[in-house]
Tab-separated table of C-alpha atoms in Angstrom:
chain	number	residue	atom	x	y	z
G	1	UNK	CA	-0.094	-12.687	-37.838
G	2	UNK	CA	-1.138	-16.404	-37.902
G	3	UNK	CA	-2.456	-17.366	-34.430
G	4	UNK	CA	-4.990	-20.417	-33.180
G	5	UNK	CA	-7.847	-20.673	-31.550
G	6	UNK	CA	-8.816	-22.986	-28.302
G	7	UNK	CA	-12.456	-23.357	-27.904
G	8	UNK	CA	-13.138	-24.369	-23.916
G	9	UNK	CA	-16.689	-24.143	-24.282
G	10	UNK	CA	-20.366	-23.183	-25.845
G	11	UNK	CA	-22.626	-23.780	-23.958
G	12	UNK	CA	-26.579	-22.523	-25.157
G	13	UNK	CA	-29.078	-20.360	-22.812
G	14	UNK	CA	-26.705	-17.387	-20.924
G	15	UNK	CA	-23.781	-19.797	-22.792
G	16	UNK	CA	-20.211	-19.452	-21.062
G	17	UNK	CA	-17.296	-19.334	-24.749
G	18	UNK	CA	-13.788	-19.426	-24.177
G	19	UNK	CA	-11.177	-18.922	-25.929
G	20	UNK	CA	-7.049	-18.529	-25.866
G	21	UNK	CA	-5.422	-16.197	-27.938
G	22	UNK	CA	-5.972	-13.263	-30.408
G	23	UNK	CA	-7.401	-16.169	-33.246
G	24	UNK	CA	-8.481	-16.657	-35.704
G	25	UNK	CA	-11.970	-16.416	-36.393
G	26	UNK	CA	-15.004	-18.945	-37.418
G	27	UNK	CA	-15.848	-19.089	-40.925
G	28	UNK	CA	-18.312	-19.956	-42.968
G	29	UNK	CA	-21.673	-17.166	-41.536
G	30	UNK	CA	-24.861	-18.305	-42.358
G	31	UNK	CA	-26.382	-14.876	-42.665
G	32	UNK	CA	-30.321	-14.346	-42.774
G	33	UNK	CA	-33.339	-14.312	-39.912
G	34	UNK	CA	-31.707	-12.807	-37.335
G	35	UNK	CA	-30.583	-8.522	-36.641
G	36	UNK	CA	-28.734	-7.997	-33.899
G	37	UNK	CA	-28.832	-3.566	-32.508
G	38	UNK	CA	-28.231	-1.362	-29.613
G	39	UNK	CA	-24.967	-2.679	-29.330
G	40	UNK	CA	-23.062	-0.709	-26.778
G	41	UNK	CA	-19.193	-1.843	-25.374
G	42	UNK	CA	-17.735	-0.944	-22.798
G	43	UNK	CA	-20.213	2.426	-22.052
G	44	UNK	CA	-18.509	3.841	-25.440
G	45	UNK	CA	-15.492	3.983	-23.797
G	46	UNK	CA	-11.675	2.701	-24.849
G	47	UNK	CA	-10.284	-0.900	-23.302
G	48	UNK	CA	-7.915	-0.858	-21.318
G	49	UNK	CA	-5.588	-3.553	-20.990
G	50	UNK	CA	-2.258	-4.059	-18.844
G	51	UNK	CA	-0.190	-6.435	-18.537
G	52	UNK	CA	-0.995	-9.053	-15.941
G	53	UNK	CA	-4.622	-7.806	-14.695
G	54	UNK	CA	-7.545	-9.403	-16.217
G	55	UNK	CA	-10.421	-7.008	-17.689
G	56	UNK	CA	-13.699	-6.971	-17.889
G	57	UNK	CA	-15.648	-5.806	-20.365
G	58	UNK	CA	-19.385	-4.732	-19.960
G	59	UNK	CA	-21.267	-4.920	-23.065
G	60	UNK	CA	-25.466	-4.589	-23.829
G	61	UNK	CA	-27.019	-5.872	-27.267
G	62	UNK	CA	-30.133	-6.621	-28.552
G	63	UNK	CA	-31.157	-9.298	-30.624
G	64	UNK	CA	-34.868	-10.443	-32.908
G	65	UNK	CA	-34.771	-13.725	-34.115
G	66	UNK	CA	-37.789	-16.006	-34.249
G	67	UNK	CA	-34.578	-19.383	-35.560
G	68	UNK	CA	-33.517	-21.746	-32.248
G	69	UNK	CA	-29.774	-21.285	-31.396
G	70	UNK	CA	-27.244	-23.025	-30.318
G	71	UNK	CA	-25.101	-20.944	-28.494
G	72	UNK	CA	-24.226	-17.558	-27.632
G	73	UNK	CA	-25.135	-14.690	-28.298
G	74	UNK	CA	-22.230	-12.791	-28.107
G	75	UNK	CA	-20.546	-9.797	-28.825
G	76	UNK	CA	-16.911	-8.808	-29.019
G	77	UNK	CA	-14.008	-7.194	-31.424
G	78	UNK	CA	-12.248	-7.776	-34.260
G	79	UNK	CA	-9.952	-6.468	-36.900
G	80	UNK	CA	-9.768	-7.944	-40.488
G	81	UNK	CA	-13.455	-9.609	-41.658
G	82	UNK	CA	-15.839	-11.785	-39.841
G	83	UNK	CA	-15.444	-14.434	-42.296
G	84	UNK	CA	-11.753	-13.969	-41.317
G	85	UNK	CA	-10.168	-12.602	-38.826
G	86	UNK	CA	-8.431	-12.143	-35.453
G	87	UNK	CA	-11.170	-11.728	-32.287
G	88	UNK	CA	-9.718	-10.457	-28.782
G	89	UNK	CA	-11.465	-12.066	-25.656
G	90	UNK	CA	-10.949	-14.525	-23.242
G	91	UNK	CA	-14.140	-16.287	-22.239
G	92	UNK	CA	-17.660	-14.484	-22.909
G	93	UNK	CA	-20.666	-15.024	-20.206
G	94	UNK	CA	-24.039	-13.727	-21.963
G	95	UNK	CA	-26.886	-13.569	-19.304
G	96	UNK	CA	-30.235	-15.411	-20.803
G	97	UNK	CA	-32.958	-13.044	-23.519
G	98	UNK	CA	-34.290	-10.642	-20.872
G	99	UNK	CA	-37.896	-10.721	-23.420
G	100	UNK	CA	-39.010	-7.537	-25.144
G	101	UNK	CA	-40.874	-9.401	-27.169
G	102	UNK	CA	-42.394	-13.057	-27.261
G	103	UNK	CA	-44.259	-12.872	-30.697
G	104	UNK	CA	-41.653	-11.447	-32.791
G	105	UNK	CA	-38.437	-13.369	-30.766
G	106	UNK	CA	-36.623	-9.491	-29.669
G	107	UNK	CA	-34.743	-10.407	-26.860
G	108	UNK	CA	-32.206	-8.298	-24.619
G	109	UNK	CA	-28.603	-9.568	-23.342
G	110	UNK	CA	-26.115	-8.269	-21.444
G	111	UNK	CA	-22.656	-9.451	-21.706
G	112	UNK	CA	-19.440	-9.617	-19.576
G	113	UNK	CA	-16.540	-10.465	-22.539
G	114	UNK	CA	-13.095	-10.926	-20.277
G	115	UNK	CA	-9.368	-10.479	-21.939
G	116	UNK	CA	-6.887	-11.322	-20.051
G	117	UNK	CA	-3.333	-10.603	-21.665
G	118	UNK	CA	-1.796	-13.539	-19.646
G	119	UNK	CA	-3.451	-15.849	-22.074
G	120	UNK	CA	-3.689	-14.003	-25.341
G	121	UNK	CA	-1.386	-13.413	-27.984
G	122	UNK	CA	-1.640	-9.623	-27.696
G	123	UNK	CA	1.366	-8.188	-29.609
G	124	UNK	CA	1.734	-3.812	-28.829
G	125	UNK	CA	1.004	-2.998	-32.695
G	126	UNK	CA	-2.640	-4.257	-31.691
G	127	UNK	CA	-3.330	-1.870	-29.505
G	128	UNK	CA	-5.825	0.939	-31.321
G	129	UNK	CA	-9.018	1.016	-32.768
G	130	UNK	CA	-10.992	-2.578	-33.378
G	131	UNK	CA	-14.575	-2.792	-35.006
G	132	UNK	CA	-17.592	-5.248	-32.909
G	133	UNK	CA	-18.944	-7.994	-34.426
G	134	UNK	CA	-21.851	-9.964	-33.098
G	135	UNK	CA	-22.257	-13.612	-33.621
G	136	UNK	CA	-25.117	-16.656	-33.176
G	137	UNK	CA	-24.702	-20.110	-33.390
G	138	UNK	CA	-28.075	-21.917	-35.256
G	139	UNK	CA	-28.953	-25.847	-35.255
G	140	UNK	CA	-26.820	-27.969	-37.679
G	141	UNK	CA	-23.012	-26.375	-36.878
G	142	UNK	CA	-24.483	-22.789	-38.642
G	143	UNK	CA	-23.971	-19.341	-37.667
G	144	UNK	CA	-25.043	-16.008	-37.944
G	145	UNK	CA	-22.152	-14.058	-37.850
G	146	UNK	CA	-22.354	-9.906	-38.205
G	147	UNK	CA	-20.118	-6.709	-38.515
G	148	UNK	CA	-22.051	-4.363	-36.069
G	149	UNK	CA	-20.333	-0.260	-37.993
G	150	UNK	CA	-19.458	0.063	-34.160
G	151	UNK	CA	-15.332	1.483	-33.483
G	152	UNK	CA	-13.368	0.072	-30.405
G	153	UNK	CA	-10.650	1.405	-28.803
G	154	UNK	CA	-8.415	-0.973	-27.625
G	155	UNK	CA	-5.373	0.800	-25.362
G	156	UNK	CA	-1.934	-0.532	-23.722
G	157	UNK	CA	-2.295	0.798	-19.942
G	158	UNK	CA	-0.246	3.679	-18.842
G	159	UNK	CA	0.650	4.122	-15.001
G	160	UNK	CA	1.426	6.789	-12.589
G	161	UNK	CA	3.630	7.740	-9.148
G	162	UNK	CA	4.133	11.104	-7.228
G	163	UNK	CA	6.273	12.125	-5.105
G	164	UNK	CA	5.713	15.468	-3.332
G	165	UNK	CA	8.675	16.982	-0.979
G	166	UNK	CA	9.505	18.935	1.340
G	167	UNK	CA	7.111	18.064	3.899
G	168	UNK	CA	5.800	19.840	6.325
G	169	UNK	CA	6.711	22.714	3.742
G	170	UNK	CA	6.361	26.610	4.560
G	171	UNK	CA	4.016	28.735	2.543
G	172	UNK	CA	5.369	30.447	-0.505
G	173	UNK	CA	8.640	28.434	-0.466
G	174	UNK	CA	9.570	26.011	-3.583
G	175	UNK	CA	8.558	22.331	-3.328
G	176	UNK	CA	9.160	19.726	-5.601
G	177	UNK	CA	7.519	17.343	-7.520
G	178	UNK	CA	8.795	13.902	-8.738
G	179	UNK	CA	7.081	10.632	-10.101
G	180	UNK	CA	7.561	7.913	-13.302
G	181	UNK	CA	5.361	7.533	-16.149
G	182	UNK	CA	5.431	4.591	-17.689
G	183	UNK	CA	2.998	2.493	-20.544
G	184	UNK	CA	2.150	-1.559	-20.655
G	185	UNK	CA	4.306	-3.520	-23.242
G	186	UNK	CA	2.674	-6.328	-24.472
G	187	UNK	CA	5.506	-7.862	-26.054
G	188	UNK	CA	7.504	-8.336	-22.573
G	189	UNK	CA	4.514	-8.262	-20.073
G	190	UNK	CA	6.531	-5.237	-18.547
G	191	UNK	CA	5.645	-1.462	-18.093
G	192	UNK	CA	8.692	0.327	-19.474
G	193	UNK	CA	9.225	4.571	-18.912
G	194	UNK	CA	7.072	6.510	-21.480
G	195	UNK	CA	8.949	9.145	-23.171
G	196	UNK	CA	7.828	12.126	-24.881
G	197	UNK	CA	4.445	12.705	-23.330
G	198	UNK	CA	3.192	16.214	-22.005
G	199	UNK	CA	1.563	15.748	-17.969
G	200	UNK	CA	-0.883	17.110	-16.003
G	201	UNK	CA	0.970	18.295	-12.739
G	202	UNK	CA	-2.724	18.941	-10.625
G	203	UNK	CA	-3.020	19.853	-7.016
G	204	UNK	CA	-6.495	20.134	-3.937
G	205	UNK	CA	-6.154	21.918	-2.039
G	206	UNK	CA	-7.436	20.666	1.012
G	207	UNK	CA	-11.417	20.851	2.209
G	208	UNK	CA	-11.655	21.137	-2.395
G	209	UNK	CA	-13.948	18.739	-3.825
G	210	UNK	CA	-11.706	18.593	-7.218
G	211	UNK	CA	-8.098	19.144	-8.773
G	212	UNK	CA	-7.225	21.809	-10.257
G	213	UNK	CA	-4.454	21.866	-13.647
G	214	UNK	CA	-1.271	23.727	-12.270
G	215	UNK	CA	0.945	23.061	-14.697
G	216	UNK	CA	2.317	20.733	-17.542
G	217	UNK	CA	5.722	18.205	-17.547
G	218	UNK	CA	6.916	16.470	-20.014
G	219	UNK	CA	8.342	13.108	-19.322
G	220	UNK	CA	12.250	11.921	-19.992
G	221	UNK	CA	13.797	8.969	-22.094
G	222	UNK	CA	12.889	6.897	-18.604
G	223	UNK	CA	9.208	8.289	-18.339
G	224	UNK	CA	10.428	10.285	-14.953
G	225	UNK	CA	8.982	13.913	-14.489
G	226	UNK	CA	10.819	16.887	-11.981
G	227	UNK	CA	9.028	20.078	-11.845
G	228	UNK	CA	8.720	22.703	-9.050
G	229	UNK	CA	6.254	24.886	-7.891
G	230	UNK	CA	4.964	27.418	-4.805
G	231	UNK	CA	3.260	26.524	-1.828
G	232	UNK	CA	0.049	28.656	-1.702
G	233	UNK	CA	-1.342	25.910	0.927
G	234	UNK	CA	-2.155	22.428	2.627
G	235	UNK	CA	-2.935	20.064	-0.150
G	236	UNK	CA	-2.691	16.900	-2.032
G	237	UNK	CA	-0.053	17.165	-5.809
G	238	UNK	CA	-1.229	14.629	-8.307
G	239	UNK	CA	0.373	12.757	-12.092
G	240	UNK	CA	-2.618	13.050	-14.709
G	241	UNK	CA	-2.211	12.236	-18.526
G	242	UNK	CA	-4.763	11.756	-20.716
G	243	UNK	CA	-3.741	9.554	-22.811
G	244	UNK	CA	-3.890	8.963	-26.783
G	245	UNK	CA	-5.056	6.614	-29.673
G	246	UNK	CA	-3.253	3.416	-28.122
G	247	UNK	CA	-2.250	4.286	-24.784
G	248	UNK	CA	-4.516	4.335	-21.659
G	249	UNK	CA	-5.770	7.478	-19.434
G	250	UNK	CA	-4.545	7.192	-15.679
G	251	UNK	CA	-3.272	9.535	-12.571
G	252	UNK	CA	-1.571	7.974	-9.806
G	253	UNK	CA	-2.323	8.467	-6.176
G	254	UNK	CA	-2.061	11.799	-4.672
G	255	UNK	CA	0.384	13.042	-2.258
G	256	UNK	CA	-0.549	15.568	1.024
G	257	UNK	CA	1.163	17.958	1.626
G	258	UNK	CA	0.558	20.119	5.207
G	259	UNK	CA	2.332	23.450	5.285
G	260	UNK	CA	3.267	25.669	7.840
G	261	UNK	CA	3.231	30.071	8.222
G	262	UNK	CA	5.417	31.404	6.571
G	263	UNK	CA	8.244	33.428	9.097
G	264	UNK	CA	8.917	36.734	8.869
G	265	UNK	CA	12.080	38.087	10.158
G	266	UNK	CA	12.409	41.862	11.828
G	267	UNK	CA	14.592	43.888	9.378
G	268	UNK	CA	15.587	46.233	12.892
G	269	UNK	CA	18.753	45.201	14.292
G	270	UNK	CA	18.220	43.780	17.820
G	271	UNK	CA	18.919	46.157	20.470
G	272	UNK	CA	21.175	44.409	23.579
G	273	UNK	CA	20.659	46.763	26.852
G	274	UNK	CA	23.080	46.606	29.643
G	275	UNK	CA	22.172	47.172	33.413
């Protein structure tokens, strides 16, 4: 997969960097004199990407160096090798140094990495596990780039809808809950039905603070979901998909269903009286 890098800006000190494409990494790394540590990407959670919305990934790290640097520092997902691989970002903003030890050149940084699926050359095959690199630009077109030995999971976003009926329903009667599970297709920039997935039907009774799983249904060839349950009281229904290695987790919105008391009919016939 050949991809092209286009740099838009490189600014030293709180650097703002930008490129388009899932691009080849810059070559010519210069090792020595810089150490990165305490790297956290997205709080350790997967990076979930849809087809339209720009994703913001908060990253923190520590850099130790007494060398002067011209750009960065920055941390980002990559695949392949640090010298000849692919990187995953549209733009990066790095904070100024939060000084930990000035004499030793120890600084903590916050970073905001942005991924815009409308700009990047993302394909469905790009979902999965990436690695993490740290980079700083040094004077004279040199750079220090390190593999942080930190895996980062990149997932295709999923979506769920829900509809519960009838509304209202008598207690003890049947409720039909339907919906649809779709997943981001990065090749076509659309959401498409996600088939054969186990999806949890969850219920939160009126007054309760959390949802509980009632049963599980499997999505059809088009991603459709449909099942029935007995009404036990008023509350809200939703679908939840817990994701997998290449697909993100998601929950539908909630559909509230009110209930009515069940009407009991007398077993005795009505007696008619004549006057």
